[in-house]
Amino acid sequence: MNVLAPLLLLLAAALDVASNALLKRSDGFRRLRPGLLALALILLAFWLLGLSLRSVPLATAYATWGGLGLALTALLSRRLDGTRLNPVAWAGLGLIALSVLILHSAH
């Protein structure tokens, strides 16, 4: 596996999270600047995801990108908006992390 591919995948996930935060700040695209920046970041995230797919299997890459994006967005929402995660939500995030680890170990 290309040693750069996992880094591209992690960067793609980070850009996805940043895009989600900006999308929230765009207020349904009523504020154009954060909305357009969110679109630019998600396009860049997809490009990086595509580059990582040259070396990482699709299922593993998408599970990693999606799982990290979901978990980090939930944690960021907690930090920025004060969204409270109940024990069931925390368990769900743990199951997502576990499923990504299992998928990684299968390849």
N, CA, C and O atoms as a DFTB+ gen file, in Angstrom:
428 C
 N C O
     1  1       0.847      -1.185       0.000
     2  2       0.000       0.000       0.000
     3  2       0.886       1.240       0.000
     4  3       1.910       1.293       0.681
     5  1       0.481       2.205      -0.757
     6  2       1.155       3.497      -0.792
     7  2       1.071       4.126       0.593
     8  3      -0.020       4.247       1.150
     9  1       2.201       4.524       1.153
    10  2       2.239       5.074       2.509
    11  2       1.498       6.415       2.598
    12  3       1.074       6.810       3.683
    13  1       1.342       7.104       1.491
    14  2       0.648       8.383       1.468
    15  2      -0.876       8.215       1.501
    16  3      -1.581       9.115       1.956
    17  1      -1.384       7.092       1.032
    18  2      -2.835       6.885       0.927
    19  2      -3.577       7.044       2.257
    20  3      -4.607       7.718       2.287
    21  1      -3.095       6.450       3.363
    22  2      -3.809       6.657       4.627
    23  2      -3.822       8.120       5.072
    24  3      -4.792       8.582       5.674
    25  1      -2.749       8.841       4.775
    26  2      -2.713      10.268       5.128
    27  2      -3.726      11.057       4.307
    28  3      -4.401      11.947       4.826
    29  1      -3.827      10.724       3.017
    30  2      -4.825      11.379       2.170
    31  2      -6.233      11.085       2.686
    32  3      -7.101      11.957       2.685
    33  1      -6.441       9.854       3.124
    34  2      -7.740       9.450       3.650
    35  2      -8.073      10.212       4.932
    36  3      -9.205      10.664       5.103
    37  1      -7.114      10.357       5.820
    38  2      -7.338      11.107       7.058
    39  2      -7.595      12.585       6.768
    40  3      -8.445      13.210       7.403
    41  1      -6.860      13.136       5.809
    42  2      -7.088      14.533       5.432
    43  2      -8.466      14.709       4.806
    44  3      -9.140      15.708       5.060
    45  1      -8.887      13.749       3.992
    46  2     -10.223      13.802       3.399
    47  2     -11.294      13.801       4.490
    48  3     -12.271      14.545       4.403
    49  1     -11.112      12.970       5.512
    50  2     -12.073      12.930       6.619
    51  2     -12.086      14.254       7.379
    52  3     -13.151      14.743       7.754
    53  1     -10.912      14.832       7.606
    54  2     -10.836      16.110       8.312
    55  2     -11.525      17.223       7.519
    56  3     -12.212      18.068       8.092
    57  1     -11.336      17.214       6.206
    58  2     -12.000      18.221       5.364
    59  2     -13.509      18.027       5.354
    60  3     -14.263      18.998       5.288
    61  1     -13.948      16.777       5.420
    62  2     -15.380      16.482       5.505
    63  2     -15.959      17.093       6.779
    64  3     -17.029      17.700       6.750
    65  1     -15.262      16.934       7.877
    66  2     -15.717      17.491       9.158
    67  2     -15.762      19.015       9.090
    68  3     -16.733      19.630       9.531
    69  1     -14.719      19.620       8.543
    70  2     -14.695      21.084       8.406
    71  2     -15.839      21.556       7.510
    72  3     -16.469      22.578       7.781
    73  1     -16.099      20.806       6.448
    74  2     -17.199      21.152       5.549
    75  2     -18.538      21.094       6.279
    76  3     -19.388      21.965       6.093
    77  1     -18.724      20.073       7.105
    78  2     -19.975      19.951       7.870
    79  2     -20.158      21.127       8.820
    80  3     -21.260      21.659       8.954
    81  1     -19.070      21.532       9.482
    82  2     -19.153      22.673      10.397
    83  2     -19.519      23.943       9.639
    84  3     -20.343      24.731      10.103
    85  1     -18.908      24.142       8.478
    86  2     -19.221      25.326       7.676
    87  2     -20.649      25.282       7.133
    88  3     -21.314      26.312       7.025
    89  1     -21.103      24.099       6.798
    90  2     -22.473      23.954       6.306
    91  2     -23.470      24.390       7.379
    92  3     -24.467      25.050       7.088
    93  1     -23.183      24.011       8.614
    94  2     -24.036      24.446       9.727
    95  2     -24.009      25.963       9.845
    96  3     -25.040      26.597      10.068
    97  1     -22.824      26.534       9.693
    98  2     -22.677      27.990       9.814
    99  2     -23.320      28.745       8.647
   100  3     -23.598      29.939       8.758
   101  1     -23.557      28.054       7.535
   102  2     -24.145      28.733       6.376
   103  2     -25.637      29.018       6.566
   104  3     -26.234      29.770       5.794
   105  1     -26.232      28.417       7.593
   106  2     -27.654      28.636       7.891
   107  2     -28.519      28.327       6.676
   108  3     -29.312      29.151       6.220
   109  1     -28.338      27.099       6.163
   110  2     -29.138      26.692       5.005
   111  2     -28.808      27.477       3.752
   112  3     -29.681      27.717       2.918
   113  1     -27.558      27.877       3.615
   114  2     -27.049      28.673       2.502
   115  2     -27.603      30.096       2.485
   116  3     -27.543      30.770       1.457
   117  1     -28.136      30.553       3.605
   118  2     -28.515      31.966       3.701
   119  2     -27.272      32.839       3.801
   120  3     -27.261      33.988       3.361
   121  1     -26.221      32.263       4.394
   122  2     -24.916      32.923       4.440
   123  2     -24.056      32.248       3.385
   124  3     -23.615      31.113       3.564
   125  1     -23.827      32.936       2.310
   126  2     -23.222      32.334       1.121
   127  2     -21.760      31.939       1.307
   128  3     -21.349      30.874       0.847
   129  1     -20.979      32.767       1.966
   130  2     -19.548      32.487       2.080
   131  2     -19.255      31.145       2.773
   132  3     -18.501      30.345       2.218
   133  1     -19.818      30.862       3.963
   134  2     -19.530      29.546       4.559
   135  2     -20.117      28.404       3.737
   136  3     -19.552      27.311       3.713
   137  1     -21.230      28.636       3.072
   138  2     -21.824      27.600       2.232
   139  2     -20.941      27.245       1.043
   140  3     -20.747      26.068       0.738
   141  1     -20.409      28.256       0.377
   142  2     -19.538      28.000      -0.768
   143  2     -18.216      27.372      -0.335
   144  3     -17.673      26.511      -1.027
   145  1     -17.708      27.804       0.805
   146  2     -16.481      27.204       1.324
   147  2     -16.723      25.734       1.702
   148  3     -15.855      24.887       1.492
   149  1     -17.897      25.439       2.257
   150  2     -18.248      24.049       2.574
   151  2     -18.257      23.202       1.310
   152  3     -17.744      22.083       1.309
   153  1     -18.834      23.723       0.240
   154  2     -18.856      22.991      -1.031
   155  2     -17.443      22.760      -1.562
   156  3     -17.126      21.670      -2.039
   157  1     -16.597      23.783      -1.480
   158  2     -15.217      23.643      -1.950
   159  2     -14.466      22.587      -1.137
   160  3     -13.727      21.776      -1.695
   161  1     -14.658      22.602       0.176
   162  2     -13.961      21.632       1.022
   163  2     -14.442      20.206       0.782
   164  3     -13.643      19.269       0.809
   165  1     -15.732      20.035       0.551
   166  2     -16.229      18.669       0.330
   167  2     -15.756      18.152      -1.022
   168  3     -15.490      16.958      -1.167
   169  1     -15.649      19.028      -2.009
   170  2     -15.084      18.611      -3.294
   171  2     -13.623      18.201      -3.142
   172  3     -13.189      17.204      -3.719
   173  1     -12.879      18.961      -2.373
   174  2     -11.483      18.616      -2.104
   175  2     -11.399      17.298      -1.328
   176  3     -10.521      16.476      -1.593
   177  1     -12.304      17.100      -0.379
   178  2     -12.329      15.853       0.393
   179  2     -12.598      14.656      -0.516
   180  3     -11.946      13.619      -0.385
   181  1     -13.550      14.792      -1.432
   182  2     -13.836      13.701      -2.366
   183  2     -12.649      13.433      -3.287
   184  3     -12.363      12.281      -3.616
   185  1     -11.968      14.478      -3.696
   186  2     -10.784      14.302      -4.548
   187  2      -9.715      13.511      -3.806
   188  3      -9.123      12.582      -4.356
   189  1      -9.470      13.888      -2.540
   190  2      -8.479      13.165      -1.748
   191  2      -8.912      11.728      -1.477
   192  3      -8.088      10.813      -1.488
   193  1     -10.196      11.535      -1.236
   194  2     -10.711      10.177      -1.068
   195  2     -10.453       9.365      -2.329
   196  3     -10.024       8.213      -2.258
   197  1     -10.715       9.964      -3.471
   198  2     -10.457       9.289      -4.746
   199  2      -8.996       8.930      -4.935
   200  3      -8.682       7.844      -5.421
   201  1      -8.098       9.834      -4.556
   202  2      -6.668       9.537      -4.650
   203  2      -6.281       8.377      -3.739
   204  3      -5.464       7.535      -4.111
   205  1      -6.869       8.337      -2.547
   206  2      -6.535       7.253      -1.617
   207  2      -7.019       5.904      -2.133
   208  3      -6.465       4.864      -1.778
   209  1      -8.052       5.923      -2.969
   210  2      -8.610       4.675      -3.500
   211  2      -7.662       3.977      -4.471
   212  3      -7.896       2.828      -4.846
   213  1      -6.608       4.653      -4.876
   214  2      -5.602       3.991      -5.713
   215  2      -4.898       2.876      -4.950
   216  3      -4.415       1.913      -5.545
   217  1      -4.843       3.017      -3.615
   218  2      -4.110       2.048      -2.801
   219  2      -4.946       1.385      -1.705
   220  3      -4.598       0.304      -1.230
   221  1      -6.026       2.014      -1.309
   222  2      -6.850       1.491      -0.219
   223  2      -8.121       0.898      -0.826
   224  3      -8.734       1.526      -1.689
   225  1      -8.533      -0.306      -0.393
   226  2      -9.780      -0.884      -0.903
   227  2     -10.973       0.043      -0.627
   228  3     -11.014       0.724       0.398
   229  1     -11.927       0.059      -1.537
   230  2     -13.077       0.957      -1.445
   231  2     -13.812       0.816      -0.117
   232  3     -14.101       1.821       0.534
   233  1     -14.117      -0.405       0.295
   234  2     -14.876      -0.602       1.531
   235  2     -14.124      -0.044       2.735
   236  3     -14.716       0.604       3.597
   237  1     -12.849      -0.293       2.788
   238  2     -12.035       0.193       3.903
   239  2     -11.935       1.717       3.883
   240  3     -12.075       2.366       4.919
   241  1     -11.696       2.279       2.715
   242  2     -11.561       3.736       2.601
   243  2     -12.867       4.428       2.968
   244  3     -12.867       5.392       3.733
   245  1     -13.975       3.942       2.427
   246  2     -15.244       4.622       2.682
   247  2     -15.665       4.471       4.134
   248  3     -16.195       5.415       4.721
   249  1     -15.440       3.300       4.726
   250  2     -15.779       3.106       6.139
   251  2     -14.942       4.026       7.018
   252  3     -15.446       4.601       7.983
   253  1     -13.675       4.160       6.685
   254  2     -12.794       5.036       7.464
   255  2     -13.218       6.485       7.315
   256  3     -13.363       7.207       8.301
   257  1     -13.416       6.903       6.068
   258  2     -13.803       8.294       5.804
   259  2     -15.152       8.614       6.454
   260  3     -15.297       9.628       7.137
   261  1     -16.119       7.752       6.236
   262  2     -17.452       7.985       6.789
   263  2     -17.478       7.889       8.303
   264  3     -18.082       8.724       8.977
   265  1     -16.816       6.862       8.839
   266  2     -16.812       6.680      10.287
   267  2     -16.100       7.810      11.013
   268  3     -16.605       8.339      12.004
   269  1     -14.932       8.174      10.517
   270  2     -14.213       9.299      11.129
   271  2     -15.000      10.595      10.979
   272  3     -15.093      11.390      11.914
   273  1     -15.562      10.798       9.793
   274  2     -16.349      12.008       9.567
   275  2     -17.531      12.105      10.511
   276  3     -17.800      13.165      11.076
   277  1     -18.236      10.994      10.681
   278  2     -19.399      10.990      11.565
   279  2     -18.995      11.217      13.015
   280  3     -19.580      12.051      13.706
   281  1     -17.996      10.473      13.472
   282  2     -17.585      10.578      14.869
   283  2     -17.019      11.969      15.181
   284  3     -17.378      12.578      16.189
   285  1     -16.140      12.460      14.318
   286  2     -15.540      13.768      14.572
   287  2     -16.554      14.902      14.447
   288  3     -16.465      15.896      15.168
   289  1     -17.520      14.760      13.535
   290  2     -18.574      15.775      13.419
   291  2     -19.433      15.787      14.672
   292  3     -19.811      16.853      15.158
   293  1     -19.744      14.605      15.198
   294  2     -20.524      14.538      16.441
   295  2     -19.765      15.193      17.591
   296  3     -20.350      15.941      18.373
   297  1     -18.477      14.920      17.697
   298  2     -17.671      15.522      18.763
   299  2     -17.520      17.031      18.569
   300  3     -17.563      17.792      19.535
   301  1     -17.346      17.456      17.328
   302  2     -17.232      18.888      17.044
   303  2     -18.546      19.602      17.349
   304  3     -18.545      20.714      17.875
   305  1     -19.655      18.967      17.022
   306  2     -20.965      19.545      17.316
   307  2     -21.146      19.714      18.820
   308  3     -21.734      20.690      19.286
   309  1     -20.632      18.753      19.560
   310  2     -20.688      18.849      21.021
   311  2     -19.894      20.062      21.487
   312  3     -20.322      20.794      22.380
   313  1     -18.748      20.261      20.881
   314  2     -17.862      21.363      21.279
   315  2     -18.401      22.732      20.829
   316  3     -18.406      23.684      21.610
   317  1     -18.853      22.825      19.572
   318  2     -19.279      24.111      19.018
   319  2     -20.701      24.498      19.404
   320  3     -20.977      25.664      19.686
   321  1     -21.598      23.527      19.417
   322  2     -23.022      23.820      19.639
   323  2     -23.533      23.371      20.996
   324  3     -24.675      23.653      21.359
   325  1     -22.686      22.672      21.747
   326  2     -23.132      22.179      23.045
   327  2     -24.065      20.981      22.936
   328  3     -24.769      20.657      23.893
   329  1     -24.080      20.327      21.791
   330  2     -24.921      19.148      21.607
   331  2     -24.480      18.072      22.597
   332  3     -23.306      17.707      22.650
   333  1     -25.423      17.577      23.369
   334  2     -25.120      16.560      24.365
   335  2     -25.299      15.182      23.754
   336  3     -26.303      14.910      23.097
   337  1     -24.319      14.315      23.975
   338  2     -24.415      12.935      23.525
   339  2     -24.781      12.068      24.715
   340  3     -24.085      12.058      25.730
   341  1     -25.888      11.334      24.578
   342  2     -26.288      10.443      25.664
   343  2     -25.492       9.141      25.574
   344  3     -24.784       8.924      24.591
   345  1     -25.595       8.277      26.573
   346  2     -24.812       7.033      26.559
   347  2     -25.044       6.163      25.321
   348  3     -24.120       5.495      24.856
   349  1     -26.243       6.165      24.795
   350  2     -26.520       5.378      23.596
   351  2     -25.758       5.945      22.405
   352  3     -25.235       5.187      21.588
   353  1     -25.689       7.270      22.299
   354  2     -24.932       7.907      21.210
   355  2     -23.448       7.587      21.340
   356  3     -22.792       7.291      20.341
   357  1     -22.912       7.641      22.554
   358  2     -21.511       7.287      22.768
   359  2     -21.255       5.835      22.390
   360  3     -20.231       5.516      21.785
   361  1     -22.188       4.959      22.749
   362  2     -22.045       3.544      22.380
   363  2     -22.064       3.388      20.864
   364  3     -21.304       2.592      20.312
   365  1     -22.918       4.135      20.195
   366  2     -22.969       4.089      18.735
   367  2     -21.663       4.526      18.106
   368  3     -21.190       3.905      17.155
   369  1     -21.076       5.594      18.632
   370  2     -19.774       6.046      18.125
   371  2     -18.705       4.986      18.358
   372  3     -17.838       4.772      17.510
   373  1     -18.770       4.331      19.500
   374  2     -17.829       3.246      19.779
   375  2     -18.008       2.082      18.821
   376  3     -17.026       1.486      18.379
   377  1     -19.249       1.752      18.496
   378  2     -19.509       0.669      17.544
   379  2     -19.011       1.028      16.142
   380  3     -18.514       0.167      15.416
   381  1     -19.147       2.286      15.772
   382  2     -18.620       2.724      14.476
   383  2     -17.110       2.537      14.447
   384  3     -16.565       1.995      13.485
   385  1     -16.441       2.982      15.494
   386  2     -14.980       2.833      15.562
   387  2     -14.595       1.362      15.519
   388  3     -13.648       0.991      14.827
   389  1     -15.319       0.522      16.252
   390  2     -15.033      -0.910      16.261
   391  2     -15.239      -1.524      14.880
   392  3     -14.440      -2.351      14.440
   393  1     -16.300      -1.125      14.204
   394  2     -16.561      -1.690      12.876
   395  2     -15.483      -1.290      11.873
   396  3     -15.103      -2.094      11.022
   397  1     -14.987      -0.052      11.962
   398  2     -13.907       0.381      11.072
   399  2     -12.643      -0.424      11.369
   400  3     -11.949      -0.849      10.446
   401  1     -12.343      -0.635      12.646
   402  2     -11.162      -1.432      13.002
   403  2     -11.279      -2.867      12.503
   404  3     -10.307      -3.439      12.011
   405  1     -12.460      -3.443      12.629
   406  2     -12.667      -4.814      12.148
   407  2     -12.487      -4.870      10.636
   408  3     -11.855      -5.789      10.114
   409  1     -13.038      -3.895       9.945
   410  2     -12.910      -3.870       8.493
   411  2     -11.451      -3.721       8.077
   412  3     -11.009      -4.360       7.122
   413  1     -10.710      -2.890       8.783
   414  2      -9.280      -2.729       8.489
   415  2      -8.515      -4.039       8.700
   416  3      -7.624      -4.382       7.923
   417  1      -8.872      -4.752       9.747
   418  2      -8.151      -5.997      10.047
   419  2      -8.481      -7.087       9.033
   420  3      -7.719      -8.045       8.906
   421  1      -9.586      -6.970       8.313
   422  2      -9.984      -7.969       7.335
   423  2      -9.194      -7.834       6.030
   424  3      -9.207      -8.747       5.204
   425  1      -8.507      -6.706       5.839
   426  2      -7.759      -6.488       4.586
   427  2      -6.289      -6.617       4.794
   428  3      -5.517      -6.464       3.848
